[in-house]
Amino acid sequence: MLATQRQERILAEVLAHGAVRVADLVEALDVSDMTVRRDIAELARAGLVRRVHGGAVAPESPSRATEEPGFEAKRTWSSAEKTAVARAALADVEPGQSIVLSAGTTTWLLAQLIVADPALRPLTVVTNGLHVADALHGQRDLEVVLTGGTRTPSDALVGPVADATLGALRVDRAFLGVHGLDVDGATAPNLAEAATDRALVRCAAATTVLTDHTKWGTVGLARICGLDEIDTIVVDTGISRDARTHLEAAVDRLVLADPADGTTPAGVRTTPTGANP
C-alpha cells in the first residue's frame, strides 16, 4: 500500500470517528508503528489531523461541510482515481473549443493532459484556478483567460469579480470539480465558491462534473447546481452500485473511469442514460 493510500485510510478513520489510535492503525494497515506515526505527521503538517499522544484527532476546525483544505493537501487525496477521471474527461475536449476549467486538483490534472496533447489546439481555456492557469501558461495556440477575484485557501478565485467575468462569457463546455455530490446535486464548502461555480455552469453550453467516488455523499455548505443541470458526470469505478444507479437515472451521460487502467479510452465505460431529454 502506498503512503498516500495509507494516509487516506487514516484520514477517513479520523473523519468518521473523530480520533484514531496508532495501535489500531498498525493492526488495520499491517505496517510498523513508525510508519503510522510518519503518516500521521504528514497529515498533521497538511492541517488535516491533530497529533495527540498515541494517535490523532480531528483538527480544531469547521465541520466537513465548510472545511476547505489547501490545494497541496487535496492533491494527495484519491490521486489514482482523480488521474483516471481526468483522462476520461479529456475525451470531451476538442480543438477549436472554448472551455472553462474550475479550480481544483482534478481539473488541474486535466489541464496537464491538455498541455501534453498538441492535437487539442487551438483552444481557449477560461479558469478561476491559479494552479490550472499555471499548468496551461505559455503554450502555443492555447489562450488562457483568468477570471480574477478573491483568492481562497485552495487557490481558487471567487467573488463578484470572478462572477462578473464568467457572466460576460459564453463557452462550449464547463469542467467542474466539486467538494461534494449527492442526490440533490453538487455542493461547495462556502457561499462565495458556490456562487462562482454557478456562474461557471451558467456560461457554458454543457457541463461535465469531474469527481472521485469519495465525494459521493459529501454535502458542502452551499449548493452549486442540481443533477438536472449537469450533462455528464465522470467518476471512477469505485462509486457504489446504488450511487451509479441514481446517477444513471439523473444525468444524460455517466462515464466510469478505471484507476487500474492507465490508458485512454481503454478503462473508460460510458453509460448513455437518456435522462434530461
CSV table of C-alpha atoms in Angstrom, one decimal:
chain,number,residue,atom,x,y,z
A,1,MET,CA,0.0,0.0,0.0
A,2,LEU,CA,1.3,3.4,-1.0
A,3,ALA,CA,1.9,6.2,1.6
A,4,THR,CA,-0.9,8.3,0.1
A,5,GLN,CA,-3.3,5.3,0.3
A,6,ARG,CA,-2.4,4.8,3.9
A,7,GLN,CA,-2.9,8.4,4.7
A,8,GLU,CA,-6.3,8.4,3.0
A,9,ARG,CA,-7.3,5.5,5.2
A,10,ILE,CA,-6.1,7.2,8.3
A,11,LEU,CA,-7.9,10.5,7.4
A,12,ALA,CA,-11.1,8.6,6.7
A,13,GLU,CA,-11.0,7.0,10.1
A,14,VAL,CA,-10.4,10.3,11.8
A,15,LEU,CA,-13.3,11.9,9.9
A,16,ALA,CA,-15.6,9.0,10.7
A,17,HIS,CA,-14.8,8.6,14.4
A,18,GLY,CA,-13.1,11.9,15.4
A,19,ALA,CA,-10.0,10.1,16.6
A,20,VAL,CA,-7.8,7.1,15.9
A,21,ARG,CA,-5.1,5.2,17.9
A,22,VAL,CA,-1.7,4.3,16.5
A,23,ALA,CA,-2.1,0.7,17.8
A,24,ASP,CA,-5.3,0.2,15.9
A,25,LEU,CA,-3.8,1.6,12.7
A,26,VAL,CA,-0.8,-0.6,12.9
A,27,GLU,CA,-3.1,-3.7,13.0
A,28,ALA,CA,-5.5,-2.4,10.4
A,29,LEU,CA,-2.8,-1.3,7.9
A,30,ASP,CA,-0.3,-4.1,8.7
A,31,VAL,CA,2.6,-1.7,8.9
A,32,SER,CA,5.0,-0.6,11.7
A,33,ASP,CA,4.3,1.8,14.5
A,34,MET,CA,6.9,4.2,13.0
A,35,THR,CA,5.3,4.1,9.6
A,36,VAL,CA,1.9,5.1,11.1
A,37,ARG,CA,3.5,7.9,13.1
A,38,ARG,CA,5.2,9.3,10.0
A,39,ASP,CA,1.8,9.2,8.1
A,40,ILE,CA,0.1,11.0,10.9
A,41,ALA,CA,2.9,13.6,11.0
A,42,GLU,CA,2.4,14.2,7.2
A,43,LEU,CA,-1.4,14.6,7.7
A,44,ALA,CA,-0.8,17.0,10.7
A,45,ARG,CA,1.6,19.1,8.6
A,46,ALA,CA,-1.1,19.5,6.0
A,47,GLY,CA,-3.6,20.5,8.7
A,48,LEU,CA,-5.8,17.5,8.2
A,49,VAL,CA,-5.4,16.0,11.6
A,50,ARG,CA,-4.0,17.0,15.0
A,51,ARG,CA,-1.4,14.7,16.6
A,52,VAL,CA,-2.0,13.6,20.2
A,53,HIS,CA,-0.3,11.1,22.5
A,54,GLY,CA,-0.9,7.6,21.0
A,55,GLY,CA,-2.8,8.7,17.9
A,56,ALA,CA,-4.6,11.5,16.0
A,57,VAL,CA,-7.8,13.5,16.3
A,58,ALA,CA,-9.8,15.8,14.0
A,59,PRO,CA,-8.3,19.3,13.8
A,60,GLU,CA,-10.0,22.1,15.7
A,61,SER,CA,-11.6,23.5,12.6
A,62,PRO,CA,-15.0,23.8,10.9
A,63,SER,CA,-17.0,20.7,10.0
A,64,ARG,CA,-16.6,18.8,6.7
A,65,ALA,CA,-19.5,20.9,5.2
A,66,THR,CA,-17.4,24.1,5.5
A,67,GLU,CA,-13.9,22.6,5.5
A,68,GLU,CA,-11.6,23.9,2.8
A,69,PRO,CA,-8.2,22.3,2.8
A,70,GLY,CA,-5.4,23.7,0.7
A,71,PHE,CA,-4.5,22.6,-2.8
A,72,GLU,CA,-1.5,20.6,-1.8
A,73,ALA,CA,-3.5,18.7,0.8
A,74,LYS,CA,-6.3,17.9,-1.6
A,75,ARG,CA,-3.9,16.8,-4.3
A,76,THR,CA,-2.9,13.8,-2.3
A,77,TRP,CA,-6.4,12.5,-1.8
A,78,SER,CA,-7.6,9.7,-4.1
A,79,SER,CA,-4.8,10.6,-6.6
A,80,ALA,CA,-5.1,7.5,-8.8
A,81,GLU,CA,-8.9,8.0,-9.1
A,82,LYS,CA,-8.5,11.6,-9.9
A,83,THR,CA,-6.0,10.8,-12.6
A,84,ALA,CA,-8.3,8.3,-14.2
A,85,VAL,CA,-11.2,10.8,-14.1
A,86,ALA,CA,-9.1,13.5,-15.8
A,87,ARG,CA,-8.0,11.1,-18.5
A,88,ALA,CA,-11.6,10.1,-19.2
A,89,ALA,CA,-12.8,13.7,-19.2
A,90,LEU,CA,-10.1,14.6,-21.8
A,91,ALA,CA,-12.4,13.0,-24.4
A,92,ASP,CA,-14.8,15.9,-24.1
A,93,VAL,CA,-12.1,18.4,-25.1
A,94,GLU,CA,-11.9,19.3,-28.8
A,95,PRO,CA,-9.7,21.6,-30.8
A,96,GLY,CA,-11.3,24.9,-31.6
A,97,GLN,CA,-13.4,24.9,-28.5
A,98,SER,CA,-13.7,27.5,-25.7
A,99,ILE,CA,-13.9,25.8,-22.3
A,100,VAL,CA,-14.0,26.6,-18.6
A,101,LEU,CA,-11.9,24.6,-16.1
A,102,SER,CA,-12.9,25.3,-12.5
A,103,ALA,CA,-10.3,25.4,-9.7
A,104,GLY,CA,-9.4,22.1,-8.3
A,105,THR,CA,-7.0,19.2,-8.3
A,106,THR,CA,-8.8,17.0,-10.9
A,107,THR,CA,-9.2,19.9,-13.3
A,108,TRP,CA,-5.5,20.7,-12.7
A,109,LEU,CA,-4.7,17.2,-13.8
A,110,LEU,CA,-7.0,17.7,-16.9
A,111,ALA,CA,-5.1,20.9,-17.7
A,112,GLN,CA,-1.8,19.0,-17.7
A,113,LEU,CA,-3.3,16.4,-20.1
A,114,ILE,CA,-4.4,19.2,-22.4
A,115,VAL,CA,-0.9,20.7,-22.4
A,116,ALA,CA,0.5,17.2,-23.3
A,117,ASP,CA,-1.7,16.8,-26.4
A,118,PRO,CA,-1.0,19.4,-29.2
A,119,ALA,CA,-3.8,17.9,-31.2
A,120,LEU,CA,-6.3,19.7,-29.0
A,121,ARG,CA,-5.2,23.1,-30.1
A,122,PRO,CA,-6.2,25.8,-30.8
A,123,LEU,CA,-8.1,26.0,-27.6
A,124,THR,CA,-9.3,28.8,-25.3
A,125,VAL,CA,-9.5,28.0,-21.6
A,126,VAL,CA,-11.2,30.2,-19.0
A,127,THR,CA,-10.3,29.3,-15.4
A,128,ASN,CA,-10.7,30.6,-11.9
A,129,GLY,CA,-7.9,28.3,-10.7
A,130,LEU,CA,-4.4,29.6,-10.2
A,131,HIS,CA,-2.8,26.2,-10.4
A,132,VAL,CA,-4.8,25.4,-13.6
A,133,ALA,CA,-3.7,28.7,-15.2
A,134,ASP,CA,-0.1,27.9,-14.3
A,135,ALA,CA,-0.3,24.5,-15.9
A,136,LEU,CA,-1.6,26.0,-19.1
A,137,HIS,CA,0.6,29.1,-19.3
A,138,GLY,CA,2.9,29.7,-22.2
A,139,GLN,CA,1.6,27.1,-24.6
A,140,ARG,CA,1.3,27.9,-28.3
A,141,ASP,CA,-2.2,28.2,-29.6
A,142,LEU,CA,-3.6,27.8,-26.1
A,143,GLU,CA,-5.3,31.0,-24.9
A,144,VAL,CA,-5.8,31.3,-21.1
A,145,VAL,CA,-8.3,33.7,-19.6
A,146,LEU,CA,-8.0,34.1,-15.8
A,147,THR,CA,-11.2,35.4,-14.1
A,148,GLY,CA,-9.7,37.4,-11.4
A,149,GLY,CA,-11.3,37.6,-8.0
A,150,THR,CA,-10.6,36.9,-4.3
A,151,ARG,CA,-8.2,34.0,-3.6
A,152,THR,CA,-9.3,31.1,-1.4
A,153,PRO,CA,-7.2,28.8,0.7
A,154,SER,CA,-7.4,26.2,-2.1
A,155,ASP,CA,-6.1,28.9,-4.7
A,156,ALA,CA,-9.5,29.4,-6.4
A,157,LEU,CA,-10.5,32.9,-7.5
A,158,VAL,CA,-14.1,33.7,-6.3
A,159,GLY,CA,-16.4,36.5,-5.6
A,160,PRO,CA,-18.0,39.3,-7.6
A,161,VAL,CA,-15.1,40.0,-9.9
A,162,ALA,CA,-14.9,36.3,-10.9
A,163,ASP,CA,-18.7,36.1,-11.2
A,164,ALA,CA,-18.8,39.2,-13.5
A,165,THR,CA,-16.1,37.8,-15.8
A,166,LEU,CA,-17.9,34.5,-16.2
A,167,GLY,CA,-21.3,36.2,-16.6
A,168,ALA,CA,-19.9,38.0,-19.7
A,169,LEU,CA,-18.7,34.9,-21.4
A,170,ARG,CA,-20.2,32.0,-23.4
A,171,VAL,CA,-18.2,28.8,-23.8
A,172,ASP,CA,-18.8,25.4,-25.2
A,173,ARG,CA,-18.3,23.3,-22.1
A,174,ALA,CA,-17.5,23.7,-18.4
A,175,PHE,CA,-15.4,21.2,-16.5
A,176,LEU,CA,-16.4,21.4,-12.9
A,177,GLY,CA,-14.7,19.9,-9.9
A,178,VAL,CA,-16.9,19.6,-6.8
A,179,HIS,CA,-16.5,19.4,-3.0
A,180,GLY,CA,-19.5,17.1,-2.7
A,181,LEU,CA,-22.1,15.3,-4.7
A,182,ASP,CA,-25.3,13.6,-3.7
A,183,VAL,CA,-28.9,13.1,-4.8
A,184,ASP,CA,-29.6,16.8,-4.6
A,185,GLY,CA,-26.6,17.8,-6.7
A,186,ALA,CA,-23.2,19.4,-6.4
A,187,THR,CA,-22.0,21.5,-3.4
A,188,ALA,CA,-19.1,23.7,-2.3
A,189,PRO,CA,-17.7,24.4,1.1
A,190,ASN,CA,-18.5,28.1,1.2
A,191,LEU,CA,-21.0,30.6,-0.3
A,192,ALA,CA,-18.6,32.5,-2.5
A,193,GLU,CA,-17.1,29.5,-4.1
A,194,ALA,CA,-20.5,28.1,-4.8
A,195,ALA,CA,-21.7,31.3,-6.4
A,196,THR,CA,-18.6,31.4,-8.7
A,197,ASP,CA,-19.1,27.8,-9.7
A,198,ARG,CA,-22.8,28.5,-10.5
A,199,ALA,CA,-21.6,31.4,-12.8
A,200,LEU,CA,-19.2,28.9,-14.4
A,201,VAL,CA,-22.0,26.5,-15.1
A,202,ARG,CA,-24.3,29.2,-16.5
A,203,CYS,CA,-21.8,30.5,-19.0
A,204,ALA,CA,-21.4,27.0,-20.6
A,205,ALA,CA,-23.5,25.2,-23.2
A,206,ALA,CA,-22.7,21.9,-21.5
A,207,THR,CA,-21.3,20.9,-18.1
A,208,THR,CA,-19.1,18.0,-17.2
A,209,VAL,CA,-18.6,17.3,-13.5
A,210,LEU,CA,-15.3,15.6,-12.5
A,211,THR,CA,-15.4,13.7,-9.2
A,212,ASP,CA,-13.9,10.7,-7.5
A,213,HIS,CA,-16.1,8.3,-5.6
A,214,THR,CA,-15.2,9.6,-2.2
A,215,LYS,CA,-17.1,12.8,-2.9
A,216,TRP,CA,-20.4,11.0,-3.2
A,217,GLY,CA,-22.5,11.6,-0.1
A,218,THR,CA,-20.4,14.6,1.0
A,219,VAL,CA,-22.6,17.7,1.3
A,220,GLY,CA,-20.9,21.1,1.4
A,221,LEU,CA,-22.4,24.2,2.9
A,222,ALA,CA,-23.6,25.8,-0.3
A,223,ARG,CA,-25.4,24.3,-3.3
A,224,ILE,CA,-23.8,24.8,-6.8
A,225,CYS,CA,-26.4,23.1,-9.0
A,226,GLY,CA,-28.8,20.2,-9.3
A,227,LEU,CA,-28.1,17.0,-11.1
A,228,ASP,CA,-30.6,18.1,-13.8
A,229,GLU,CA,-28.2,20.9,-14.7
A,230,ILE,CA,-25.3,18.5,-15.3
A,231,ASP,CA,-24.9,16.9,-18.7
A,232,THR,CA,-22.0,14.5,-18.0
A,233,ILE,CA,-20.5,13.1,-14.8
A,234,VAL,CA,-17.1,11.4,-14.9
A,235,VAL,CA,-16.4,9.3,-11.8
A,236,ASP,CA,-14.1,6.4,-11.0
A,237,THR,CA,-15.3,2.8,-10.8
A,238,GLY,CA,-15.1,2.9,-7.0
A,239,ILE,CA,-18.6,4.5,-7.0
A,240,SER,CA,-21.2,2.4,-5.2
A,241,ARG,CA,-23.8,0.5,-7.2
A,242,ASP,CA,-26.6,2.5,-5.6
A,243,ALA,CA,-24.9,5.8,-6.5
A,244,ARG,CA,-24.3,4.6,-10.0
A,245,THR,CA,-27.9,3.6,-10.4
A,246,HIS,CA,-29.1,7.0,-9.2
A,247,LEU,CA,-26.7,9.0,-11.4
A,248,GLU,CA,-27.6,6.9,-14.5
A,249,ALA,CA,-31.2,8.0,-14.0
A,250,ALA,CA,-30.4,11.6,-13.3
A,251,VAL,CA,-27.9,12.8,-15.9
A,252,ASP,CA,-27.5,12.4,-19.7
A,253,ARG,CA,-24.2,10.6,-19.5
A,254,LEU,CA,-22.2,8.8,-16.8
A,255,VAL,CA,-18.6,8.0,-17.6
A,256,LEU,CA,-16.8,5.4,-15.4
A,257,ALA,CA,-13.0,5.7,-15.3
A,258,ASP,CA,-11.0,2.7,-14.1
A,259,PRO,CA,-7.9,3.7,-12.0
A,260,ALA,CA,-6.3,0.3,-12.7
A,261,ASP,CA,-6.1,1.1,-16.4
A,262,GLY,CA,-3.7,3.9,-17.2
A,263,THR,CA,-4.8,4.3,-20.8
A,264,THR,CA,-7.5,6.3,-22.6
A,265,PRO,CA,-10.1,5.4,-23.8
A,266,ALA,CA,-9.5,1.9,-22.5
A,267,GLY,CA,-10.6,1.6,-18.9
A,268,VAL,CA,-13.5,4.0,-19.6
A,269,ARG,CA,-17.1,3.0,-19.8
A,270,THR,CA,-19.7,5.4,-20.9
A,271,THR,CA,-23.3,5.0,-20.0
A,272,PRO,CA,-25.8,7.0,-22.1
A,273,THR,CA,-28.6,7.3,-19.6
A,274,GLY,CA,-31.2,9.1,-21.6
A,275,ALA,CA,-32.0,11.4,-18.8
A,276,ASN,CA,-32.8,15.1,-19.3
A,277,PRO,CA,-34.4,14.7,-22.7
